[in-house]
Tab-separated table of C-alpha atoms in Angstrom:
chain	number	residue	atom	x	y	z
J	50	UNK	CA	-17.354	2.035	46.112
J	51	UNK	CA	-15.455	-1.215	45.719
J	52	UNK	CA	-14.263	-2.131	42.262
J	53	UNK	CA	-15.533	-5.572	41.327
J	54	UNK	CA	-14.287	-7.051	38.079
J	55	UNK	CA	-16.913	-9.185	36.367
J	56	UNK	CA	-17.620	-10.562	32.961
J	57	UNK	CA	-20.696	-10.479	30.699
J	58	UNK	CA	-23.732	-12.380	26.784
J	59	UNK	CA	-23.838	-12.175	23.019
J	60	UNK	CA	-24.008	-8.562	21.944
J	61	UNK	CA	-25.337	-6.486	19.100
J	62	UNK	CA	-23.590	-3.552	17.432
J	63	UNK	CA	-23.793	-0.463	19.611
J	64	UNK	CA	-25.346	2.657	18.106
J	65	UNK	CA	-23.075	5.445	19.324
J	66	UNK	CA	-25.716	8.033	18.362
J	67	UNK	CA	-28.341	6.454	20.591
J	68	UNK	CA	-29.930	8.999	22.922
J	69	UNK	CA	-29.768	8.277	26.648
J	70	UNK	CA	-33.182	8.876	28.284
J	71	UNK	CA	-33.283	11.590	30.921
J	72	UNK	CA	-36.885	11.074	32.013
J	73	UNK	CA	-38.812	8.169	33.509
J	74	UNK	CA	-39.949	5.734	30.846
J	75	UNK	CA	-43.528	4.755	30.076
J	76	UNK	CA	-44.689	1.365	31.363
J	77	UNK	CA	-43.397	-1.572	29.357
J	78	UNK	CA	-45.933	-3.960	27.811
J	79	UNK	CA	-46.419	-7.373	29.399
J	80	UNK	CA	-43.600	-9.682	28.353
J	81	UNK	CA	-42.447	-13.205	29.019
J	82	UNK	CA	-39.398	-13.368	31.229
J	83	UNK	CA	-36.391	-15.632	30.863
J	84	UNK	CA	-37.098	-19.011	32.537
J	85	UNK	CA	-36.105	-19.036	36.208
J	86	UNK	CA	-36.455	-21.302	39.228
J	87	UNK	CA	-38.650	-20.344	42.199
J	88	UNK	CA	-38.811	-22.183	45.531
J	89	UNK	CA	-42.281	-23.562	46.355
J	90	UNK	CA	-41.657	-26.082	49.158
J	91	UNK	CA	-38.962	-27.523	51.413
J	92	UNK	CA	-39.124	-30.580	53.670
J	93	UNK	CA	-36.782	-32.472	55.965
J	94	UNK	CA	-37.093	-35.502	58.179
J	95	UNK	CA	-35.907	-39.012	58.925
J	96	UNK	CA	-37.253	-42.369	57.823
J	97	UNK	CA	-40.342	-43.028	55.738
J	98	UNK	CA	-43.182	-40.487	55.528
J	99	UNK	CA	-45.280	-38.376	53.206
J	100	UNK	CA	-44.733	-34.647	52.762
J	101	UNK	CA	-47.369	-31.973	52.959
J	102	UNK	CA	-49.117	-31.109	49.715
J	103	UNK	CA	-47.866	-28.357	47.417
J	104	UNK	CA	-49.527	-27.034	44.271
J	105	UNK	CA	-48.046	-26.678	40.783
J	106	UNK	CA	-49.738	-24.039	38.611
J	107	UNK	CA	-50.646	-24.650	34.977
J	108	UNK	CA	-48.262	-21.930	33.723
J	109	UNK	CA	-45.204	-23.710	35.151
J	110	UNK	CA	-42.738	-25.037	32.560
J	111	UNK	CA	-41.584	-27.855	34.853
J	112	UNK	CA	-40.747	-28.488	38.485
J	113	UNK	CA	-37.962	-30.369	40.209
J	114	UNK	CA	-37.061	-31.966	43.497
J	115	UNK	CA	-33.558	-31.804	44.924
J	116	UNK	CA	-33.239	-34.801	47.251
J	117	UNK	CA	-30.359	-35.053	49.729
J	118	UNK	CA	-29.765	-38.018	52.044
J	119	UNK	CA	-27.453	-38.748	54.949
J	120	UNK	CA	-28.533	-42.346	55.644
J	121	UNK	CA	-28.289	-45.535	53.589
J	122	UNK	CA	-31.304	-45.135	51.269
J	123	UNK	CA	-33.625	-42.444	49.861
J	124	UNK	CA	-36.364	-42.846	47.295
J	125	UNK	CA	-38.663	-39.908	46.483
J	126	UNK	CA	-41.787	-40.319	44.390
J	127	UNK	CA	-45.160	-38.698	43.755
J	128	UNK	CA	-47.966	-40.377	45.676
J	129	UNK	CA	-49.964	-42.435	43.182
J	130	UNK	CA	-47.139	-42.775	40.630
J	131	UNK	CA	-45.011	-45.949	40.454
J	132	UNK	CA	-41.685	-44.512	39.262
J	133	UNK	CA	-39.429	-42.541	41.605
J	134	UNK	CA	-38.603	-38.909	40.928
J	135	UNK	CA	-35.212	-39.058	42.615
J	136	UNK	CA	-33.160	-41.867	44.127
J	137	UNK	CA	-29.718	-40.628	45.120
J	138	UNK	CA	-26.791	-42.766	46.167
J	139	UNK	CA	-26.577	-42.081	49.882
J	140	UNK	CA	-25.032	-40.085	51.324
J	141	UNK	CA	-25.503	-37.800	48.363
J	142	UNK	CA	-27.903	-35.766	46.244
J	143	UNK	CA	-30.047	-36.287	43.145
J	144	UNK	CA	-32.532	-34.301	41.078
J	145	UNK	CA	-35.915	-35.284	39.686
J	146	UNK	CA	-38.153	-33.426	37.221
J	147	UNK	CA	-41.876	-33.463	36.411
J	148	UNK	CA	-44.492	-31.550	34.399
J	149	UNK	CA	-47.443	-32.760	36.478
J	150	UNK	CA	-49.822	-29.916	37.438
J	151	UNK	CA	-52.096	-29.359	40.417
J	152	UNK	CA	-51.706	-30.597	44.002
J	153	UNK	CA	-48.764	-32.926	44.654
J	154	UNK	CA	-47.738	-34.979	47.698
J	155	UNK	CA	-44.389	-36.750	47.831
J	156	UNK	CA	-43.761	-40.209	49.237
J	157	UNK	CA	-40.375	-40.432	50.958
J	158	UNK	CA	-38.868	-43.868	51.614
J	159	UNK	CA	-35.633	-43.480	53.550
J	160	UNK	CA	-33.354	-44.817	56.214
J	161	UNK	CA	-31.735	-41.929	58.020
J	162	UNK	CA	-32.075	-38.199	57.531
J	163	UNK	CA	-33.128	-36.451	54.330
J	164	UNK	CA	-33.986	-33.031	52.878
J	165	UNK	CA	-36.152	-32.267	49.853
J	166	UNK	CA	-36.377	-28.915	48.064
J	167	UNK	CA	-39.073	-28.293	45.437
J	168	UNK	CA	-38.575	-25.564	42.806
J	169	UNK	CA	-40.736	-24.606	39.845
J	170	UNK	CA	-39.526	-23.132	36.565
J	171	UNK	CA	-41.558	-20.192	35.287
J	172	UNK	CA	-41.265	-17.574	32.547
J	173	UNK	CA	-43.769	-15.084	33.920
J	174	UNK	CA	-42.689	-11.556	34.916
J	175	UNK	CA	-41.689	-10.924	38.516
J	176	UNK	CA	-44.419	-9.443	40.739
J	177	UNK	CA	-42.521	-8.252	43.814
J	178	UNK	CA	-44.446	-5.735	45.965
J	179	UNK	CA	-42.846	-2.541	47.207
J	180	UNK	CA	-40.665	-2.815	50.280
J	181	UNK	CA	-41.721	-1.095	53.486
J	182	UNK	CA	-40.876	2.579	53.182
J	183	UNK	CA	-41.140	2.785	49.403
J	184	UNK	CA	-44.550	4.430	49.608
J	185	UNK	CA	-43.457	7.139	52.058
J	186	UNK	CA	-42.723	10.291	50.088
J	187	UNK	CA	-40.703	10.455	46.903
J	188	UNK	CA	-37.751	8.361	45.825
J	189	UNK	CA	-34.306	9.921	46.287
J	190	UNK	CA	-33.382	9.352	42.631
J	191	UNK	CA	-34.823	7.843	39.482
J	192	UNK	CA	-33.907	7.011	35.922
J	193	UNK	CA	-35.068	5.328	32.729
J	194	UNK	CA	-33.474	2.182	31.323
J	195	UNK	CA	-32.030	2.459	27.833
J	196	UNK	CA	-30.533	-0.236	25.554
J	197	UNK	CA	-26.791	-0.774	25.176
J	198	UNK	CA	-26.143	-4.180	23.561
J	199	UNK	CA	-29.681	-5.506	23.972
J	200	UNK	CA	-33.194	-4.194	24.566
J	201	UNK	CA	-33.913	-2.549	27.912
J	202	UNK	CA	-36.703	-0.267	29.102
J	203	UNK	CA	-38.560	0.752	32.217
J	204	UNK	CA	-37.837	2.719	35.364
J	205	UNK	CA	-35.470	2.391	38.313
J	206	UNK	CA	-35.933	4.326	41.546
J	207	UNK	CA	-33.562	4.620	44.489
J	208	UNK	CA	-35.281	4.632	47.889
J	209	UNK	CA	-34.037	5.314	51.400
J	210	UNK	CA	-35.739	2.819	53.692
J	211	UNK	CA	-36.283	2.839	57.450
J	212	UNK	CA	-33.083	1.993	59.319
J	213	UNK	CA	-30.971	3.913	56.769
J	214	UNK	CA	-30.969	1.064	54.239
J	215	UNK	CA	-31.101	1.888	50.540
J	216	UNK	CA	-32.885	-0.095	47.862
J	217	UNK	CA	-33.585	-0.043	44.138
J	218	UNK	CA	-36.958	-0.793	42.609
J	219	UNK	CA	-37.416	-1.636	38.923
J	220	UNK	CA	-41.027	-0.888	38.000
J	221	UNK	CA	-41.910	-1.216	35.175
J	222	UNK	CA	-39.000	-3.214	33.760
J	223	UNK	CA	-38.004	-5.298	30.744
J	224	UNK	CA	-34.666	-6.470	29.368
J	225	UNK	CA	-33.894	-8.990	26.615
J	226	UNK	CA	-34.427	-12.407	28.257
J	227	UNK	CA	-31.344	-14.434	29.096
J	228	UNK	CA	-29.708	-16.209	31.999
J	229	UNK	CA	-26.650	-15.013	33.936
J	230	UNK	CA	-27.791	-11.369	34.100
J	231	UNK	CA	-26.613	-9.258	37.039
J	232	UNK	CA	-27.334	-5.852	38.569
J	233	UNK	CA	-24.382	-3.469	38.736
J	234	UNK	CA	-24.056	-0.087	40.416
J	235	UNK	CA	-21.576	2.259	38.733
J	236	UNK	CA	-20.049	5.647	39.467
J	237	UNK	CA	-20.214	6.574	35.765
J	238	UNK	CA	-23.134	8.669	34.556
J	239	UNK	CA	-24.961	6.956	31.684
J	240	UNK	CA	-22.407	4.474	30.273
J	241	UNK	CA	-22.963	4.080	26.547
J	242	UNK	CA	-21.007	0.883	25.786
J	243	UNK	CA	-20.089	-2.377	27.487
J	244	UNK	CA	-16.446	-1.279	27.562
J	245	UNK	CA	-17.366	1.959	29.310
J	246	UNK	CA	-19.405	0.101	31.918
J	247	UNK	CA	-16.571	-2.364	32.510
J	248	UNK	CA	-13.998	0.421	32.907
J	249	UNK	CA	-16.156	2.264	35.409
J	250	UNK	CA	-15.894	1.852	39.155
J	251	UNK	CA	-18.717	-0.595	39.688
J	252	UNK	CA	-20.226	-3.034	42.139
J	253	UNK	CA	-22.202	-6.181	41.363
J	254	UNK	CA	-24.977	-6.396	43.960
J	255	UNK	CA	-27.264	-9.233	42.834
J	256	UNK	CA	-28.265	-11.676	40.151
J	257	UNK	CA	-31.211	-10.264	38.204
J	258	UNK	CA	-34.400	-11.747	39.655
J	259	UNK	CA	-36.305	-11.753	36.359
J	260	UNK	CA	-35.929	-10.187	32.930
J	261	UNK	CA	-39.354	-8.548	33.264
J	262	UNK	CA	-41.653	-7.258	35.967
J	263	UNK	CA	-41.390	-5.259	39.221
J	264	UNK	CA	-38.484	-6.245	41.501
J	265	UNK	CA	-36.478	-4.872	44.436
J	266	UNK	CA	-32.765	-4.907	45.318
J	267	UNK	CA	-31.327	-3.963	48.714
J	268	UNK	CA	-27.997	-2.164	48.442
J	269	UNK	CA	-25.184	-3.653	50.541
J	270	UNK	CA	-24.701	-1.706	53.756
J	271	UNK	CA	-21.189	-0.623	52.772
J	272	UNK	CA	-22.332	1.057	49.521
J	273	UNK	CA	-22.422	4.872	49.569
J	274	UNK	CA	-25.655	5.554	47.688
J	275	UNK	CA	-24.558	9.145	47.019
J	276	UNK	CA	-21.850	7.847	44.681
J	277	UNK	CA	-24.155	5.683	42.546
J	278	UNK	CA	-24.671	7.329	39.159
J	279	UNK	CA	-26.022	4.471	37.050
J	280	UNK	CA	-27.520	0.999	37.202
J	281	UNK	CA	-26.303	-1.515	34.606
J	282	UNK	CA	-27.800	-4.883	33.633
J	283	UNK	CA	-24.731	-6.988	32.893
J	284	UNK	CA	-24.523	-10.381	31.184
J	285	UNK	CA	-21.787	-12.446	32.776
J	286	UNK	CA	-20.509	-15.001	30.205
J	287	UNK	CA	-19.256	-12.670	27.426
J	288	UNK	CA	-18.696	-9.267	29.077
J	289	UNK	CA	-21.575	-7.226	27.712
J	290	UNK	CA	-23.925	-4.629	29.145
J	291	UNK	CA	-27.498	-5.296	28.117
J	292	UNK	CA	-28.981	-2.023	29.347
J	293	UNK	CA	-28.435	0.812	31.809
J	294	UNK	CA	-30.209	3.652	33.572
J	295	UNK	CA	-28.699	6.961	34.695
J	296	UNK	CA	-29.894	8.077	38.145
J	297	UNK	CA	-30.825	11.693	38.796
J	298	UNK	CA	-32.327	13.337	41.861
J	299	UNK	CA	-36.080	12.831	41.825
């Protein structure tokens, strides 16, 4: 594996006597996840027009438009509302935010080309379905998450997918909510401290999708899955491991 130096979030005192789970954990209770942005619509065009309608659910914290223009003018607003959401200096980019719920159509007034991306901010657990091949037979390896500097619980399984790709699935899963959390693969069996995880040969493979709920992670094609011994949830800003899971043959 390739050694990738990374950093990590505020920590708690580590209990050196803490027992590392060796069996798959029981399902975690339903939890709120750390707020995250999800894409719900994307539009592009030229000149003045209205977008197609998109829908904002009532559990959404807020939603935003990212408006980019290449012409001389761009004004983006919600149909039926007088004030613009975003009005960048062109060429350029601007953001606009709203808490309006239900169906929304945008009015785009522009000269030249433009692109609009709509994201919603949610704090609900992830709900990713299994990838193709994850229901065929047993997983190659599995482990239970345990806390290091923060709370962590649930199950990780390592699957070999069609086409010789490997993937992890967290299900169930919960870790203390925060931003800037990442998924690491390590060659160390059951790291017990942040320092031990950092010293290990490790590879950062993805930003954590959500701090709760089922989610999948494809391993990079150049990773030798046979050398992966643990999965670590790492917080980037202050070099700390939130939680980890030791993988053992299923």
